[in-house]
Short mmCIF file of C-alpha atoms in Angstrom, two decimals:
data_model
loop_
_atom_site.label_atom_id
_atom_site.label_comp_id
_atom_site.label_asym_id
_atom_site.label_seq_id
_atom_site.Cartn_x
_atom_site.Cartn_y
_atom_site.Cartn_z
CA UNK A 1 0.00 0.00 0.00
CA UNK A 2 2.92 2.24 -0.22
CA UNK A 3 1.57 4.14 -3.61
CA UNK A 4 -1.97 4.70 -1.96
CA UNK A 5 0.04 6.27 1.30
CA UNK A 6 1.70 8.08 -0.72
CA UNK A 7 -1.69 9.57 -2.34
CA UNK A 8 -3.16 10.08 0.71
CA UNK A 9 -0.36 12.02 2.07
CA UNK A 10 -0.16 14.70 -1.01
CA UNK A 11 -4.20 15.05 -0.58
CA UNK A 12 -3.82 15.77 3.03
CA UNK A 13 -1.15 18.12 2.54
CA UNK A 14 -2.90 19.98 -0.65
CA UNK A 15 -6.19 19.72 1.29
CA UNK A 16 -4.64 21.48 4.19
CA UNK A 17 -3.26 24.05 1.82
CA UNK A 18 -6.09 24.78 -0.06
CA UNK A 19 -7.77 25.97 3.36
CA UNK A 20 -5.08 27.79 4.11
CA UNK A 21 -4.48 29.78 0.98
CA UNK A 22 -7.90 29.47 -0.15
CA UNK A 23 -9.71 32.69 0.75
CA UNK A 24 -6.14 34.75 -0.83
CA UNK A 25 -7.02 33.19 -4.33
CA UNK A 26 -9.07 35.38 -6.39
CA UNK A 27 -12.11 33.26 -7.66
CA UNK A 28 -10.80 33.87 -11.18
CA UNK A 29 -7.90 31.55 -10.47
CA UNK A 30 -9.83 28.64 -8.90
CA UNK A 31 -12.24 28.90 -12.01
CA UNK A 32 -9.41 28.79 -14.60
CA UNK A 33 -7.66 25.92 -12.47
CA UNK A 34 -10.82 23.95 -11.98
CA UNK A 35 -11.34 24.27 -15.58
CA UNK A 36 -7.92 22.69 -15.98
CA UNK A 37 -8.55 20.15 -13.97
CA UNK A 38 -11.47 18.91 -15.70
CA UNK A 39 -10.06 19.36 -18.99
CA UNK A 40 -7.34 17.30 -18.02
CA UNK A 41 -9.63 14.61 -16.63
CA UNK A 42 -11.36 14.16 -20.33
CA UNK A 43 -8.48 14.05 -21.89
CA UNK A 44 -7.52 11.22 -19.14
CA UNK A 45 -10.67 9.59 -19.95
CA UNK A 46 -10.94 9.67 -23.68
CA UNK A 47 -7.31 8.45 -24.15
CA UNK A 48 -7.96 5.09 -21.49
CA UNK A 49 -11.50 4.84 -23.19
CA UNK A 50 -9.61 4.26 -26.46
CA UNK A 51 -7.48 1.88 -25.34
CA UNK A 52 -10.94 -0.75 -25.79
CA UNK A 53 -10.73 -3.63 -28.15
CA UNK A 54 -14.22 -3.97 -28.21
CA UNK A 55 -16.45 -0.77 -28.22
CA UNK A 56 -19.54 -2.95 -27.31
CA UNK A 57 -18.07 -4.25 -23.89
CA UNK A 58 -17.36 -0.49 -22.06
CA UNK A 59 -20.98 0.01 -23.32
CA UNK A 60 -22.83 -3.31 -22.51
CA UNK A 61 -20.96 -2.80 -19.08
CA UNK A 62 -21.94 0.71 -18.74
CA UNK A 63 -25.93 0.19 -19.43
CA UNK A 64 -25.31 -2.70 -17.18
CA UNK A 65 -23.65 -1.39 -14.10
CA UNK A 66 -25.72 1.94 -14.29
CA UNK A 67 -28.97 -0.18 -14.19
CA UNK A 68 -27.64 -1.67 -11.46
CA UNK A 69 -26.05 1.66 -9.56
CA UNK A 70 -29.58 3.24 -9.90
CA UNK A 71 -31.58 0.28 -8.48
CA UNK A 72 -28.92 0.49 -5.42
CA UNK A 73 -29.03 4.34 -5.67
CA UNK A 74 -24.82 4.43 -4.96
CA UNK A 75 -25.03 8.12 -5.61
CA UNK A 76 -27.71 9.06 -3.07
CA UNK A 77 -25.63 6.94 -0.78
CA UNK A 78 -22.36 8.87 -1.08
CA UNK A 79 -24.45 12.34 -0.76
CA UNK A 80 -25.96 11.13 2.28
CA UNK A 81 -22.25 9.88 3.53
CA UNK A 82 -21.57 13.26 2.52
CA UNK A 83 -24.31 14.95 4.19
CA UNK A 84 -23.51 13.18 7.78
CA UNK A 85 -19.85 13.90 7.47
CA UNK A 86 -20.88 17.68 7.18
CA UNK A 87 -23.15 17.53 10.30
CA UNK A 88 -20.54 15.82 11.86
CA UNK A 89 -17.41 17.32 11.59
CA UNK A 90 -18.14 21.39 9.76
CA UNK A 91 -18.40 23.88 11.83
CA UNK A 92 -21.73 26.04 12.39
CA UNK A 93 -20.51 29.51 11.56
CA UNK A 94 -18.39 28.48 8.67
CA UNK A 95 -20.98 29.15 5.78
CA UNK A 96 -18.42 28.67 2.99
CA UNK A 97 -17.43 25.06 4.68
CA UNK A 98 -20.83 24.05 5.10
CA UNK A 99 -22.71 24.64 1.42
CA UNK A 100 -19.59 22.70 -0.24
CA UNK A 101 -18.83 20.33 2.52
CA UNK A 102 -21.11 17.75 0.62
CA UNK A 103 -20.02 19.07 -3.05
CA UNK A 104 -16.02 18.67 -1.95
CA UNK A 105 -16.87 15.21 -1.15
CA UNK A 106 -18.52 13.49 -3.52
CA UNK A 107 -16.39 14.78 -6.14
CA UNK A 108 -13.09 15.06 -4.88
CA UNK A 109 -13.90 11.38 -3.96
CA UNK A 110 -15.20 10.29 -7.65
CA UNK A 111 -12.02 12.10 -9.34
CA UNK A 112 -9.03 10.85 -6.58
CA UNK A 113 -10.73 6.85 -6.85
CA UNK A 114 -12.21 6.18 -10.39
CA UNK A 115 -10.10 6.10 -13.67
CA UNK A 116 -7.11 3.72 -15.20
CA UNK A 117 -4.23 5.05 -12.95
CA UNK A 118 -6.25 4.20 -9.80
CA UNK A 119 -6.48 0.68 -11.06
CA UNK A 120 -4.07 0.12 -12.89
CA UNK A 121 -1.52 1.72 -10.33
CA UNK A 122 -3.06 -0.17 -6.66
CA UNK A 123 -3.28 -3.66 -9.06
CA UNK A 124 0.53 -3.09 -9.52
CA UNK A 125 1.18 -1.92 -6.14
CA UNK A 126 -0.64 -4.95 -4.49
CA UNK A 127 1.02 -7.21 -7.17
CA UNK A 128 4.51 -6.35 -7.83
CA UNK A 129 5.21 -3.95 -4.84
CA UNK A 130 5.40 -0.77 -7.54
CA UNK A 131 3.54 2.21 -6.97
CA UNK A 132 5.41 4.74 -9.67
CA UNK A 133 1.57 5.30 -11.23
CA UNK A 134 0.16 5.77 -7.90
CA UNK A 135 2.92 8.31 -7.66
CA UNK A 136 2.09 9.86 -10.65
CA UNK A 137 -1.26 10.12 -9.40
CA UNK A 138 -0.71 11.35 -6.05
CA UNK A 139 1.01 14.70 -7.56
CA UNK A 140 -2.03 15.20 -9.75
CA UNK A 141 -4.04 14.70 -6.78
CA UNK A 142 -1.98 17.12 -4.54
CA UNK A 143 -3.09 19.98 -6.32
CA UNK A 144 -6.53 19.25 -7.26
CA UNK A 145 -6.79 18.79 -3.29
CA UNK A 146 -5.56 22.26 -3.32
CA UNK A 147 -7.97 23.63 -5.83
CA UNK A 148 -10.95 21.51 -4.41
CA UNK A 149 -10.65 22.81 -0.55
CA UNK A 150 -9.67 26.51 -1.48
CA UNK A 151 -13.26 26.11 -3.76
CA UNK A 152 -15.22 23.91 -1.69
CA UNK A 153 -13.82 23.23 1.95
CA UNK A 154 -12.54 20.65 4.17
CA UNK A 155 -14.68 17.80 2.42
CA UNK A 156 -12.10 17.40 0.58
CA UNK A 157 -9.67 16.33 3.18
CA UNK A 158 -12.40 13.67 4.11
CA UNK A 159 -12.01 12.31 0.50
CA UNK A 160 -8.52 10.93 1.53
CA UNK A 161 -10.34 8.52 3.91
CA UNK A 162 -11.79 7.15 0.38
CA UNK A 163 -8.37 6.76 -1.36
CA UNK A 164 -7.45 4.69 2.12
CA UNK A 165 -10.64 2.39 1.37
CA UNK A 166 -10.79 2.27 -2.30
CA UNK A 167 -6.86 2.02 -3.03
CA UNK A 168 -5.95 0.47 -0.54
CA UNK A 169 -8.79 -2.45 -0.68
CA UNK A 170 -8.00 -2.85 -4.74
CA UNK A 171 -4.11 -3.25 -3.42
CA UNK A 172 -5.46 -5.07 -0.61
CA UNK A 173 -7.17 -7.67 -2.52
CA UNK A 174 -5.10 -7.46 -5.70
CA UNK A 175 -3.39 -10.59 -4.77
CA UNK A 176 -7.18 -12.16 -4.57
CA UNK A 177 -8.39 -10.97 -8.43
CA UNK A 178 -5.39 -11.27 -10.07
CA UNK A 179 -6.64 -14.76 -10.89
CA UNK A 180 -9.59 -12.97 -12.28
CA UNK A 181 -7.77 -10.10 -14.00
CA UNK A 182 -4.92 -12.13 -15.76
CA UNK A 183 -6.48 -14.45 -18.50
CA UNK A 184 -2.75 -15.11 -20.38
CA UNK A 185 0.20 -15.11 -18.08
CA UNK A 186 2.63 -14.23 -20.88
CA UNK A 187 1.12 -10.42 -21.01
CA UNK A 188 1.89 -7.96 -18.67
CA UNK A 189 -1.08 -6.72 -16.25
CA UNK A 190 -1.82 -3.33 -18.35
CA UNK A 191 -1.99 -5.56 -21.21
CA UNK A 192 -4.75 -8.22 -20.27
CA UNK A 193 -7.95 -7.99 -22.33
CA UNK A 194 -10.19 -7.35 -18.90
CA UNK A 195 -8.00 -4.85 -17.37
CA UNK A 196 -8.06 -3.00 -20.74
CA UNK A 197 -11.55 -3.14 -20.54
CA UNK A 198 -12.03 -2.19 -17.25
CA UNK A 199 -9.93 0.82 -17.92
CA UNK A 200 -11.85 1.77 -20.39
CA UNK A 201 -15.03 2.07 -17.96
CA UNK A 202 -13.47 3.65 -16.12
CA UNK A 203 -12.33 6.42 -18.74
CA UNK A 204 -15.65 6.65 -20.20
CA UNK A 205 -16.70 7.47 -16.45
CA UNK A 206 -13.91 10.47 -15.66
CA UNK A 207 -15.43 12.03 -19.37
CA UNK A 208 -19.12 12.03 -17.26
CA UNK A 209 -16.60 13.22 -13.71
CA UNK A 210 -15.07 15.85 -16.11
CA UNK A 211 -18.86 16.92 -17.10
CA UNK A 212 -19.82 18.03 -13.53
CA UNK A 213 -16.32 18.96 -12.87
CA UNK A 214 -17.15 21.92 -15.37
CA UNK A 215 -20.59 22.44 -14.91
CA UNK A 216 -21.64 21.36 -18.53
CA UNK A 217 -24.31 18.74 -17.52
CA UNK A 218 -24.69 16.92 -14.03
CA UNK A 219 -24.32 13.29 -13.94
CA UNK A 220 -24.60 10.81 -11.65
CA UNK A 221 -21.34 8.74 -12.51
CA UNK A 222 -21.31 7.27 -8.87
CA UNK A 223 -23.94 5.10 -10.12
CA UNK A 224 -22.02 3.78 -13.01
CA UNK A 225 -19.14 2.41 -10.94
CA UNK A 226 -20.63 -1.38 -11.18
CA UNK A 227 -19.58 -0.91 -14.44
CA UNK A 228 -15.89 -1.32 -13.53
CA UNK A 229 -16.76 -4.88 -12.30
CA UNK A 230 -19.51 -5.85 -15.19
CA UNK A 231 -16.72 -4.92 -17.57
CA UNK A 232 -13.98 -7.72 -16.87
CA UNK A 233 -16.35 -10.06 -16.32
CA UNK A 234 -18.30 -9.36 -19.82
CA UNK A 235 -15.04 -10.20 -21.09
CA UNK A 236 -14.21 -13.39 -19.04
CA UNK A 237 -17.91 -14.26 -20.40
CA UNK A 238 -16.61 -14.03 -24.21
CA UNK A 239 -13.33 -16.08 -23.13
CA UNK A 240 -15.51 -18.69 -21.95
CA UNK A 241 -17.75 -19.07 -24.78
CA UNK A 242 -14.65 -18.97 -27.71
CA UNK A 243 -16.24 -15.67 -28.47
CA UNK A 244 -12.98 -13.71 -29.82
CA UNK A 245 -12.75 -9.69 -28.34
CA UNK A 246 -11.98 -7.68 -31.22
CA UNK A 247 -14.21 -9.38 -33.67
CA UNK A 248 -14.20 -6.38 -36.17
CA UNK A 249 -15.82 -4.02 -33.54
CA UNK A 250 -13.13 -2.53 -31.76
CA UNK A 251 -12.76 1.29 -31.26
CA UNK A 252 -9.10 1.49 -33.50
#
């Protein structure tokens, strides 16, 4: 778990800055950077969505897990996790704190835990013991921790806890799926047909992050995360009935 310590260290620490500096930055300066931010994020998401062999598997496993994240409701759930950490822990005459706590949350949350380095990088940090994506991922994190608490408020810091759960658990249990991740041994693990897919999920879902990042449409992506487990199995389905991946569908 040393990558996902490493995370949660640089969102603590830009959190904590973020309050700090946050009411000397001019709002024209978050704006700009939370713009970047999100741009940054589609451009994340578009180039792991790519990366598919199969166009029809991120979608099948998108309608799929969405059906199933709206049955269970997963973002109502967060917001009310959200809603009881604000009661909780913000404090009554901090108005600023207060209106965002809930905001800072959810989707500091959605954009530190969902997407290919998050998987990708705790799969190889449970595996092999390295965390150099996780590291990559923890300085992109740092500042957006920055920009989210100067914007939003301490929420933000609370969406480390998630990185400690969601990282953590993937690196956690890594040594647990790999047997369900890794269909031929002779590939490396970015290059196995259900990580690739799952990945690409999981890109598709930072585009729909990205969305409410920048206030162009408001999404509820929490409720697509089944998606990230529909997708390797879809594949694992195919494998099992001699049904080849990229059977003249894929997204190249």
């Amino acid at each position: 778990m040393t990558g996902t310590l490493i995370n949660f260290a640089t969102v603590m620490v830009g959190g904590v800055l973020g309050l700090l500096i946050g009411e000397r930055l001019p709002d024209r300066i978050k704006t700009i950077v939370i713009a970047a931010i999100g741009l940054i994020t589609i451009v994340m998401g578009i180039s792991s969505g790519i990366t598919t062999r199969n166009a029809l598997i991120p979608l099948l496993a998108l309608v799929i897990g969405s059906v199933i994240g709206e049955l269970i409701d997963i973002d109502r759930r967060i917001n009310w996790l959200g809603d009881w950490l604000k009661k909780r822990f913000s404090r009554a005459d901090d108005s600023r704190h207060n209106i965002n706590f809930t905001t800072a949350f959810v989707i500091a949350s959605l954009q530190f835990c969902v997407g290919p380095l998050t998987i990708l990088g705790s799969i190889n940090d449970g595996l092999t013991g390295d965390y150099r994506l996780l590291a990559i991922k923890a300085v992109l994190d740092g500042f957006s921790a920055i920009i989210f608490a100067s914007s939003f408020g301490i929420g933000t810091l609370f969406a480390g806890a998630t990185i400690l759960v969601v990282q953590g658990g993937i690196s956690l249990l890594a040594g647990l799926v790999k047997p369900l991740l890794v269909s031929d041994p002779h590939l490396s693990m970015a290059q196995q047909p259900r990580v690739i897919e799952l990945a690409a999920v999981g890109g598709v879902i930072l585009v729909g992050l990205a969305l409410n990042i920048l206030d162009i449409k408001r999404i509820k992506v929490a409720n697509m995360l089944p998606a990230l487990l529909v997708a390797p199995l879809l594949v694992a389905l195919l494998s099992l009935l001699h049904i080849p991946i990229d059977f003249g569908l894929s997204a190249h």
